[in-house]
Backbone as JSON, one array per atom type, in Angstrom:
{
  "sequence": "XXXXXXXXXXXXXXXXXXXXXXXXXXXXXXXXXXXXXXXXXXXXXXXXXXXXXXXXXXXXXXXXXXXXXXXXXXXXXXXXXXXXXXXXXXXXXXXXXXXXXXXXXXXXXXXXXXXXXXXXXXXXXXXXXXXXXXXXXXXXXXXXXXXXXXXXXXXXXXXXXXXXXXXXXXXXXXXXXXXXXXXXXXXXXXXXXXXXXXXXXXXXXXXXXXXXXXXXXX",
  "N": [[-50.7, -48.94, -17.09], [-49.76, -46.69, -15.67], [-48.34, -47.43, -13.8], [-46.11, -48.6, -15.37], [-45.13, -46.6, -16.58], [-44.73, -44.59, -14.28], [-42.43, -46.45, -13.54], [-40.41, -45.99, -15.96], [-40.03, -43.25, -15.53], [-38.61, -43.74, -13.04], [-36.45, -44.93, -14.27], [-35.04, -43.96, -16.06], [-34.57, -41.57, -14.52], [-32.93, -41.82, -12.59], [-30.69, -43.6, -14.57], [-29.29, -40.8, -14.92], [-27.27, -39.92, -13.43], [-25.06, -42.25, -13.29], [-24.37, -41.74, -16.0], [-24.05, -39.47, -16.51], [-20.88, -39.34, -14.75], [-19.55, -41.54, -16.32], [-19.71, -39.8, -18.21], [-17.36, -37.64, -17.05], [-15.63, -39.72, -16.7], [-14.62, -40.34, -19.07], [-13.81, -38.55, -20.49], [-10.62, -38.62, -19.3], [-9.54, -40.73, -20.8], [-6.95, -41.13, -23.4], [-6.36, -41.66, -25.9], [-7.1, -39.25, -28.81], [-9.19, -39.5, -30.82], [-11.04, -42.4, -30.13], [-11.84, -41.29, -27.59], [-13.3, -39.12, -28.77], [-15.34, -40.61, -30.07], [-16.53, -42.08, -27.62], [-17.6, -40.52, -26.53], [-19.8, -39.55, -27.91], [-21.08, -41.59, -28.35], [-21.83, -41.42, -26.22], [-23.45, -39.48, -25.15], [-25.5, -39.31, -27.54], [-26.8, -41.77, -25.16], [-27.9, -40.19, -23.65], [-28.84, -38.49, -24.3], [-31.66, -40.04, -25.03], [-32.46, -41.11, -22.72], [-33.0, -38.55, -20.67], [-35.08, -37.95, -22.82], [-36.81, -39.93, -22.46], [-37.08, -39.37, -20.02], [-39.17, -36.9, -20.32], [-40.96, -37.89, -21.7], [-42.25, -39.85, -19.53], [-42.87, -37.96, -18.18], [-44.52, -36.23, -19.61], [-46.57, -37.76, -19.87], [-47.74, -38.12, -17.43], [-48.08, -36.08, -15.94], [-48.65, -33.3, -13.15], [-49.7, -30.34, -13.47], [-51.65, -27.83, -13.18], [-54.57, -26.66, -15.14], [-55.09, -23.71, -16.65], [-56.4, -20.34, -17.92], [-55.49, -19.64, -21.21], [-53.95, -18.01, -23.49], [-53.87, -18.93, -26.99], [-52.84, -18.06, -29.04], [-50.79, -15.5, -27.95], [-49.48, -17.42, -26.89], [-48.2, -18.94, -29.42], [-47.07, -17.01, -30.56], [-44.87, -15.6, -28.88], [-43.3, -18.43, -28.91], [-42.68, -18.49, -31.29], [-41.36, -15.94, -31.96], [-39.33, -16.47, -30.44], [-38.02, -18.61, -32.01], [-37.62, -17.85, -33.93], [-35.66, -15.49, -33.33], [-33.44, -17.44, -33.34], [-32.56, -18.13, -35.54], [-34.29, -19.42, -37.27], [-36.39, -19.49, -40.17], [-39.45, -18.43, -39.23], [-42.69, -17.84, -38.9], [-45.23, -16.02, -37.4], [-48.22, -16.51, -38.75], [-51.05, -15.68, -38.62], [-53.61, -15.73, -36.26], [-56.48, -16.52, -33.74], [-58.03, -15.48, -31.56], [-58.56, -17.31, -29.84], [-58.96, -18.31, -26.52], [-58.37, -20.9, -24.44], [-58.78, -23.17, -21.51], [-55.69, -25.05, -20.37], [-52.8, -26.74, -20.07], [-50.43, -24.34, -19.16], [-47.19, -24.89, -19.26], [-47.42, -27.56, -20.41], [-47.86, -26.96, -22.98], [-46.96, -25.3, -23.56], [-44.12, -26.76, -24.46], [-45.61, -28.47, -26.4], [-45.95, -27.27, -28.32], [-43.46, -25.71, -29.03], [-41.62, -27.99, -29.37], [-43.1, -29.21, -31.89], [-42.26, -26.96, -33.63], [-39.88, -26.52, -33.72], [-38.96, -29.44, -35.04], [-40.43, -29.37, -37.29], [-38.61, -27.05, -38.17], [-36.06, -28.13, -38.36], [-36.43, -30.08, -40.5], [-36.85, -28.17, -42.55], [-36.46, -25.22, -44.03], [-38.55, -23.3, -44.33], [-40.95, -21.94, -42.18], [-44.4, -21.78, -41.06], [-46.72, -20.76, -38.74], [-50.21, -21.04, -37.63], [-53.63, -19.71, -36.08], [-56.98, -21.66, -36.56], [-60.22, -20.98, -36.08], [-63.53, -23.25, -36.57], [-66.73, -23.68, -37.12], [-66.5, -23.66, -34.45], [-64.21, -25.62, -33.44], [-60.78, -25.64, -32.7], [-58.11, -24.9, -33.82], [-54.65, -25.06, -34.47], [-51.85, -24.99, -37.13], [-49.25, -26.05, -38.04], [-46.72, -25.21, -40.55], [-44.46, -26.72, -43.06], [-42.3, -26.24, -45.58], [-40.66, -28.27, -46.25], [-39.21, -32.14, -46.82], [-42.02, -33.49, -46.43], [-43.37, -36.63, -45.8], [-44.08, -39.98, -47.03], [-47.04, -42.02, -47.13], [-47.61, -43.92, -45.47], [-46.14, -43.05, -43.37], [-47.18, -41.0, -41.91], [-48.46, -41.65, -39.7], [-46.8, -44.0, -38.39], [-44.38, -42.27, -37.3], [-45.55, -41.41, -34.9], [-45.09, -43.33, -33.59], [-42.97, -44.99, -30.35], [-39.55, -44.17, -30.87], [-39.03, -44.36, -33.23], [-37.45, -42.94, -36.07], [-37.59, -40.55, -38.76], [-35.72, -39.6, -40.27], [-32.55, -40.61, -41.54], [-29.97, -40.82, -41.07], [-27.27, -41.68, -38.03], [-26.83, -40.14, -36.62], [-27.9, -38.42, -33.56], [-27.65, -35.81, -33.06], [-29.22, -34.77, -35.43], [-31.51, -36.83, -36.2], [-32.98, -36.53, -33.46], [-33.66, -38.8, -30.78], [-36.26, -40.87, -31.42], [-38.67, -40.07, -30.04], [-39.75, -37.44, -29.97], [-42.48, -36.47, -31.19], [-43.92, -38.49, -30.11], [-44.05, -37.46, -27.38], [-45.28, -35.51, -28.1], [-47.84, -36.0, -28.92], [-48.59, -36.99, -26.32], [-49.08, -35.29, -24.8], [-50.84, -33.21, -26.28], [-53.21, -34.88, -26.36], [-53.73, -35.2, -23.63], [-54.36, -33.3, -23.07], [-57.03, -32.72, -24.54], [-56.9, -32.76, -27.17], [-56.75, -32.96, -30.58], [-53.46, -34.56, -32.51], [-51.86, -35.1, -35.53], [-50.91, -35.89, -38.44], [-50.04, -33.99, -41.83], [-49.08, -34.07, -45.21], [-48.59, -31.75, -47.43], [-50.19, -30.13, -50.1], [-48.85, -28.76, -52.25], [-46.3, -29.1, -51.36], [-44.23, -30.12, -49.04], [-44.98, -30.52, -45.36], [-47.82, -30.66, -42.41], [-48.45, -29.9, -39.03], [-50.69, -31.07, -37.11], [-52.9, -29.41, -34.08], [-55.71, -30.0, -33.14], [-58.41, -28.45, -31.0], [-61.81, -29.57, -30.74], [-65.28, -28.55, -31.06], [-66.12, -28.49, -28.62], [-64.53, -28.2, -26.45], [-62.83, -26.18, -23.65], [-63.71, -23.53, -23.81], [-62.52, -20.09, -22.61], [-64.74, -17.5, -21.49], [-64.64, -14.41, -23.58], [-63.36, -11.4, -21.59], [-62.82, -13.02, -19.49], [-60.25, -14.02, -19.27], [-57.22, -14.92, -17.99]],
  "CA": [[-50.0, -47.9, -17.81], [-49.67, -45.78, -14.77], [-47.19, -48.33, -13.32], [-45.04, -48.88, -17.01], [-44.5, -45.11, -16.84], [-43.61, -44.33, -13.15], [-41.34, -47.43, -13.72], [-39.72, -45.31, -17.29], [-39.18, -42.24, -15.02], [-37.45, -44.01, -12.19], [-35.23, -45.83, -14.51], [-34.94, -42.66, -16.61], [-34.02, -40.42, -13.64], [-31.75, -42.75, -12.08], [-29.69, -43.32, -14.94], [-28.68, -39.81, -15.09], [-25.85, -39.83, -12.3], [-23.94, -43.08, -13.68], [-24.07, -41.43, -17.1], [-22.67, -38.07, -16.19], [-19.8, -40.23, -14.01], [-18.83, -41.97, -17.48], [-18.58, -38.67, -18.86], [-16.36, -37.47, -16.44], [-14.19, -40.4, -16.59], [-13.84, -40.66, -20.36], [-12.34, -37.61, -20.43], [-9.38, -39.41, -19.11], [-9.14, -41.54, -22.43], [-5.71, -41.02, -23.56], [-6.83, -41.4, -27.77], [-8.48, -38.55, -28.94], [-10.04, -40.44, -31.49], [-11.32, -43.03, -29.26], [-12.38, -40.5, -26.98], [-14.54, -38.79, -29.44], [-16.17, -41.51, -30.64], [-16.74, -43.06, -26.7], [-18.23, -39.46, -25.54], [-20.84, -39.34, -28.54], [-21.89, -42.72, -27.89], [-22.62, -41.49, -24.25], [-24.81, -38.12, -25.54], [-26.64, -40.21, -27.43], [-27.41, -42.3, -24.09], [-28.08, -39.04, -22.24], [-30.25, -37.78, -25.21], [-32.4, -40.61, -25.06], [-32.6, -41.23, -21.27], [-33.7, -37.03, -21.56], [-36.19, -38.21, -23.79], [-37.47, -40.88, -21.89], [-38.02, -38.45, -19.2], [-39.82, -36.24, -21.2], [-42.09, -38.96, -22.08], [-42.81, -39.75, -18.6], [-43.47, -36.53, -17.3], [-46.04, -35.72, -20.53], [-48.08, -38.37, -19.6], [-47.83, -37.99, -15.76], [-47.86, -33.96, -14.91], [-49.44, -32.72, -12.53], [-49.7, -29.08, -14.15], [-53.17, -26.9, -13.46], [-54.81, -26.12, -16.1], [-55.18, -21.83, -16.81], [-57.16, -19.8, -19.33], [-54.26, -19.81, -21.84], [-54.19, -17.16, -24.99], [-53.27, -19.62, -27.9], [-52.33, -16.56, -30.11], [-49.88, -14.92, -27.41], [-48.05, -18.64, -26.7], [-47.5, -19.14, -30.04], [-46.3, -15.87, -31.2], [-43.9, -16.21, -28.37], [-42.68, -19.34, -29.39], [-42.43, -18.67, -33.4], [-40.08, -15.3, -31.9], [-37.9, -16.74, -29.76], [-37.45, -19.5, -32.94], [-37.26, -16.95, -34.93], [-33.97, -15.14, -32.98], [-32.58, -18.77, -33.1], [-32.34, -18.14, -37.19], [-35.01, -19.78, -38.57], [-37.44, -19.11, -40.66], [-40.6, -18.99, -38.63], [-43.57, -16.44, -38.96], [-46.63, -16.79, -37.03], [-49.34, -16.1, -39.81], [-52.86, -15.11, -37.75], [-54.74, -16.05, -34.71], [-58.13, -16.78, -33.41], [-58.46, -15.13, -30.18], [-58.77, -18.25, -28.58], [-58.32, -18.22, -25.06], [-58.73, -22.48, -23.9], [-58.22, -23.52, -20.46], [-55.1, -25.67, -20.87], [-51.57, -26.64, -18.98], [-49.43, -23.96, -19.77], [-46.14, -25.23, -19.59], [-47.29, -28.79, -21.5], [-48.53, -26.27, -24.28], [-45.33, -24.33, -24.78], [-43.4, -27.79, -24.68], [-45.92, -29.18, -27.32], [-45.45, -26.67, -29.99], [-42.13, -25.69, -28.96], [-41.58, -29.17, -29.96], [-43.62, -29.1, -33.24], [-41.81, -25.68, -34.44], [-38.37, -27.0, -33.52], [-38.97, -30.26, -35.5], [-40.14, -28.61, -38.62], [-37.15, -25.8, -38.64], [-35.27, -28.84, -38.53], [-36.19, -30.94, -41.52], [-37.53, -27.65, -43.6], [-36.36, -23.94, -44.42], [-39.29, -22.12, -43.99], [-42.69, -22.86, -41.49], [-45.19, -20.76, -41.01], [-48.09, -21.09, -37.9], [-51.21, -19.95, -38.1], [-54.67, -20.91, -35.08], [-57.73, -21.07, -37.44], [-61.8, -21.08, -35.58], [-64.18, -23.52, -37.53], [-67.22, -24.73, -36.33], [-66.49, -24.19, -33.05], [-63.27, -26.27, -33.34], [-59.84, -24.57, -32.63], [-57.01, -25.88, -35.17], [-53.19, -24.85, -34.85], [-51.25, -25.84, -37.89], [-48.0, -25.41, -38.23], [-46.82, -25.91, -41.78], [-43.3, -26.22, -42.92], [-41.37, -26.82, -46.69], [-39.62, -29.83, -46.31], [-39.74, -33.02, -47.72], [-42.69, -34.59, -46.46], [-43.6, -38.07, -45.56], [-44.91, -40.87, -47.3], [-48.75, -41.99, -46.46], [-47.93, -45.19, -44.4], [-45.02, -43.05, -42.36], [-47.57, -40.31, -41.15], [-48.94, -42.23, -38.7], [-45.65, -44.63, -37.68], [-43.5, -41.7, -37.14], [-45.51, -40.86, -33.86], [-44.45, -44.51, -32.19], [-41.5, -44.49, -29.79], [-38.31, -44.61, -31.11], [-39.45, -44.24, -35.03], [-36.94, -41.92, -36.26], [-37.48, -40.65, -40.44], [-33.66, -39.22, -40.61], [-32.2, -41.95, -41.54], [-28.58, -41.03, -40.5], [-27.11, -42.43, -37.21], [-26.93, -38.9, -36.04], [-28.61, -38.05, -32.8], [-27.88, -34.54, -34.05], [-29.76, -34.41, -36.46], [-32.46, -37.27, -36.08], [-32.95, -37.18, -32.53], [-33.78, -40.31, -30.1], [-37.2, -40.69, -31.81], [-39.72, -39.55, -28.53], [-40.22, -35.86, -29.77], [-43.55, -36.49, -31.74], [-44.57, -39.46, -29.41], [-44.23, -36.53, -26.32], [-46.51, -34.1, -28.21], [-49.27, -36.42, -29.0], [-48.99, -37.56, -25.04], [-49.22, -33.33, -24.08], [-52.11, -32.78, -26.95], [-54.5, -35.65, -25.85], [-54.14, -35.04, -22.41], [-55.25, -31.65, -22.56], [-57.82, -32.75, -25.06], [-56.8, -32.31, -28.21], [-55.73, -34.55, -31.46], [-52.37, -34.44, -32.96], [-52.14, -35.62, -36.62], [-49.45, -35.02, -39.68], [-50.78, -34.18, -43.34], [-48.68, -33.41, -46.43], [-49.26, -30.52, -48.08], [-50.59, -30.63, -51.8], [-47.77, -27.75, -52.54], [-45.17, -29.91, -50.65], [-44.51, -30.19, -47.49], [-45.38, -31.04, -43.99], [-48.48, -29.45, -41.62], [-48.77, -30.53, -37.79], [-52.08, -30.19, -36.74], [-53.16, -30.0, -33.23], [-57.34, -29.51, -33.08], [-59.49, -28.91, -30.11], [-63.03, -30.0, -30.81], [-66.02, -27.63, -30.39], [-67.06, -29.09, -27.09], [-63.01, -27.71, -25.6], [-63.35, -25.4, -22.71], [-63.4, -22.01, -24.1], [-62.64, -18.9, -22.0], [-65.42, -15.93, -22.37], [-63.83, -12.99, -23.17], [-62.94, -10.81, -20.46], [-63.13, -13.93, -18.6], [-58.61, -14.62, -19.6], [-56.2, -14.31, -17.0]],
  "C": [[-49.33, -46.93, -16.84], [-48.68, -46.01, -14.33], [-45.85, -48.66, -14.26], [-44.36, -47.23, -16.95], [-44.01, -44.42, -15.55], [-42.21, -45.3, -13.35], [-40.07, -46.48, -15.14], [-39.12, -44.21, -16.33], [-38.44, -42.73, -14.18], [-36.04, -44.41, -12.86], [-34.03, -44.6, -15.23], [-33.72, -41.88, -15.77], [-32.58, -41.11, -13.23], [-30.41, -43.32, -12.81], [-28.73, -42.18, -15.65], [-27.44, -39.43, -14.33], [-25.15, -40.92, -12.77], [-23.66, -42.63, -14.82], [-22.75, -39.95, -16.82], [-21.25, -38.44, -15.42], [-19.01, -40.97, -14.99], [-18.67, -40.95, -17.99], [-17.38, -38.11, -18.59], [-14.8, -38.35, -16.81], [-14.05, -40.55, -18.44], [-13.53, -39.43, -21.02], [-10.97, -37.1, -20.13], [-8.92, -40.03, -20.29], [-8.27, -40.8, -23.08], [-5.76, -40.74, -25.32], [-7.93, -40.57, -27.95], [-9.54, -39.32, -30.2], [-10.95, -41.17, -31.07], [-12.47, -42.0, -28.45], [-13.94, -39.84, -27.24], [-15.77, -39.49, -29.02], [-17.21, -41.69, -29.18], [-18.22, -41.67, -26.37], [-19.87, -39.34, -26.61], [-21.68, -39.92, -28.39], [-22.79, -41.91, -26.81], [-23.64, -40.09, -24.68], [-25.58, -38.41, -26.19], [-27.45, -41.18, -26.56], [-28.12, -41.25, -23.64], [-29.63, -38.47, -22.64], [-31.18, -38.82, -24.89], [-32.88, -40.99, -23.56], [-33.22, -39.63, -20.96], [-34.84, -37.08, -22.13], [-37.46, -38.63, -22.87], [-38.33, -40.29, -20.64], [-38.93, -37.75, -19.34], [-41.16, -36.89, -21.17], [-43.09, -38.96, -20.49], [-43.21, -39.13, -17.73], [-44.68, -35.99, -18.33], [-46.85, -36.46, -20.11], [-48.52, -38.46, -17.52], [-48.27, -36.8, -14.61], [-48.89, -33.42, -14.1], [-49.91, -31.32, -12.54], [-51.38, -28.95, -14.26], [-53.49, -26.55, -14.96], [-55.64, -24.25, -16.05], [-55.89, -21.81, -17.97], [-55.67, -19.14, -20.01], [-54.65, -19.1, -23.5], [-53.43, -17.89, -26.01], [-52.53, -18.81, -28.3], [-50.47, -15.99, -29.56], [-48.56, -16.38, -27.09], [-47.48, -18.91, -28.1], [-46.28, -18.45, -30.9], [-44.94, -15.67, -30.45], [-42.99, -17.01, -28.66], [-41.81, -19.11, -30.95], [-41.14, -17.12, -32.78], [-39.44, -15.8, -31.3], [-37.18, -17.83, -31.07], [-36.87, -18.77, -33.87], [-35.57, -15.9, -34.96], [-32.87, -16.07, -32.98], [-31.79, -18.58, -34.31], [-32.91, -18.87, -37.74], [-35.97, -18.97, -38.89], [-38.95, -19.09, -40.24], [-41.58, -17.73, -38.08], [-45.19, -17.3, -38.43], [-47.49, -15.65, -37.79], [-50.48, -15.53, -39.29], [-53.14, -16.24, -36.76], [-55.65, -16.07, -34.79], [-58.34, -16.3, -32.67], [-58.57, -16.42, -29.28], [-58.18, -18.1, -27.58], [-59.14, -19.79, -24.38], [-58.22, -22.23, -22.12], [-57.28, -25.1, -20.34], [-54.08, -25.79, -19.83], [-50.26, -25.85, -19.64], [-48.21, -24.58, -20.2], [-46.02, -26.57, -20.35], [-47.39, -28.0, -22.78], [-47.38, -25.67, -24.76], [-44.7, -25.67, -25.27], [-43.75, -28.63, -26.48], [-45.7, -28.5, -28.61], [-44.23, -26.0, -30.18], [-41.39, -27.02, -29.8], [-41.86, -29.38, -31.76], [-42.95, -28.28, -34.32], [-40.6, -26.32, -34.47], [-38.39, -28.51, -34.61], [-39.15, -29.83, -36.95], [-39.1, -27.77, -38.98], [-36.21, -27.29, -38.63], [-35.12, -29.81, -39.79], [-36.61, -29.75, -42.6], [-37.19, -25.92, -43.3], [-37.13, -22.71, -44.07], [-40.73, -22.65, -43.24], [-43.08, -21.13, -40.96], [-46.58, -21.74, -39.96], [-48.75, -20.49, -37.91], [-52.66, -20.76, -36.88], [-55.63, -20.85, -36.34], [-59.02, -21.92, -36.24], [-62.74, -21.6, -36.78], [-65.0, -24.22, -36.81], [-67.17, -24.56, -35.2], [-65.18, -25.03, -32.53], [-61.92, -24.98, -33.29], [-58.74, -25.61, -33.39], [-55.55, -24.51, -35.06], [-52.54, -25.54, -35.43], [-49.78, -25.12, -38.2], [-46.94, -26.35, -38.94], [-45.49, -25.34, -42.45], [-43.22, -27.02, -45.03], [-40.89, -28.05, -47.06], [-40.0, -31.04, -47.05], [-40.95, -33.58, -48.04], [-42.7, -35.63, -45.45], [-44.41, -38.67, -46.38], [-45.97, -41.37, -46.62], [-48.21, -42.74, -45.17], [-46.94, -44.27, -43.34], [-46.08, -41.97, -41.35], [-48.2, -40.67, -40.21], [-48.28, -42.88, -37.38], [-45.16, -43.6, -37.13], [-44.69, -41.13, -35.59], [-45.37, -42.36, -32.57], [-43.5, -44.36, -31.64], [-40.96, -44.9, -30.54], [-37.98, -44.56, -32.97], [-38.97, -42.92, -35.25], [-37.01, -41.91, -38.22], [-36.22, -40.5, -40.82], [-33.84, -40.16, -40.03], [-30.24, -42.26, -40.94], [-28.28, -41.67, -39.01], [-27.04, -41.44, -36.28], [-27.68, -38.65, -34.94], [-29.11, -36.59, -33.49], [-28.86, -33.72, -34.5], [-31.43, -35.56, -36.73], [-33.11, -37.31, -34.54], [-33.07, -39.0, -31.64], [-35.22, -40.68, -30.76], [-38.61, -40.55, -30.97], [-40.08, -38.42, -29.09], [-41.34, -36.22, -30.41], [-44.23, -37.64, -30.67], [-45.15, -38.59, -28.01], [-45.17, -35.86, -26.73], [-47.29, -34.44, -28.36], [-49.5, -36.56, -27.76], [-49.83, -36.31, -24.72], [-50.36, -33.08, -24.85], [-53.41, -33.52, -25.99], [-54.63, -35.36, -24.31], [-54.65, -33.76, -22.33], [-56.66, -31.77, -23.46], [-58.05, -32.72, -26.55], [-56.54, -33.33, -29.4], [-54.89, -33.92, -32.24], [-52.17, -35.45, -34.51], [-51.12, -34.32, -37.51], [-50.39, -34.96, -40.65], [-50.01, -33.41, -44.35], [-49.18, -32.35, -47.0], [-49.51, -30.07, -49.25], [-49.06, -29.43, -52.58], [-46.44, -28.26, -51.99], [-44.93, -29.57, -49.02], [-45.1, -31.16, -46.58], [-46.67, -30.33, -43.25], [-48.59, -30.46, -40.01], [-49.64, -30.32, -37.6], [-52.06, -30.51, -35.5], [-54.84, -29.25, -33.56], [-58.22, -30.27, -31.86], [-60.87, -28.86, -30.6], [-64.14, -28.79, -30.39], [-66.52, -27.51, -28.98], [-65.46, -28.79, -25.97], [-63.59, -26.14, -24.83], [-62.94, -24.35, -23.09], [-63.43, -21.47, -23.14], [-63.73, -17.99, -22.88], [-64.24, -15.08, -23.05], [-64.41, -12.25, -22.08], [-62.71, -11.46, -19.51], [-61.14, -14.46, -18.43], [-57.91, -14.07, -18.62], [-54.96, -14.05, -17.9]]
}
């Protein structure tokens, strides 16, 4: 596995300089029509090569792990989404303070929030303490998924928008990246409809996840 995924980033990285070199030159293309069309093609390459990197840097990173205030990353996250123009209110906290890899952690629910504002109007995050377990759900309007898709939709390349759209469905990696970034820090990543409609992401660390004391949080 170790070897399949250095192999993804080399190929990854490497075809980022012949791509940007076709962009260049097909902005020579004489039909704007043509043109269009040729350059979209190629941002859908770029997006997905982007992706791919993505991929192989979640499961590869060499990123410390810190005593990390769930509460303060997500509230972060849900405002900066929130100045973007969506709809996105972070509901309550736990105090949790985990020892985690920051920058996989913004990525992973950066990810999560950005995916829901995208298929759904209004999401709302919220951490909740049970048990001893730590649970961030972050729970959006939208259509849904059918049973058998909540599971598929975190294989590569398994996109639910069905248009041809990068756009708007991406390359299908963004849910495959956040389960890589959850489990490696310890966590499980899992979809579940919402009896009121909807979508909820869950990520949940386990009671046995390395809590910070308090006073103990950098």
């Amino acid at each position: 596995l170790a070897e399949r995924t250095q192999m993804l980033a080399a190929i990854t990285h490497d075809l980022q300089t012949p791509l940007t070199r076709l962009r260049l030159r097909l902005e020579n293309v004489g039909d704007e029509a043509l043109r269009e069309r040729l350059i979209g093609d190629l941002a859908a390459m770029q997006a997905l090569v982007r992706e791919g990197l993505e991929l192989a840097r979640s499961a590869e990173s060499a990123e410390q792990r810190a005593a990390l205030d769930l509460d303060s990353l997500l509230e972060s996250i849900v405002e900066d989404t929130a100045e973007g123009g969506g709809d996105v209110v972070f509901e309550g906290g736990s105090g949790a303070v985990l020892m985690l890899r920051p920058l996989a952690m913004h990525r992973l629910f950066s990810n999560l929030v950005d995916n829901a504002v995208m298929y759904a109007y209004r999401v709302r995050v919220r951490v909740e303490r049970s048990g001893g377990a730590i649970t961030v759900v972050v729970a959006d309007d939208g259509p849904g998924l059918a049973e058998d898709q909540l599971e598929a939709v975190f294989d590569p390349f398994v996109r639910v928008e069905t248009s041809r759209s990068r756009e708007t469905g991406g390359a299908g990696l963004g849910l495959t990246i956040a389960r890589a970034l959850a489990e490696k820090d310890g966590a499980r990543l899992w979809l579940r409809n919402r009896a009121e409609g909807g979508l909820e992401a869950v990520v949940q660390w386990p009671a046995s996840a390395q809590v910070v004391p308090p006073g103990r949080a950098g």
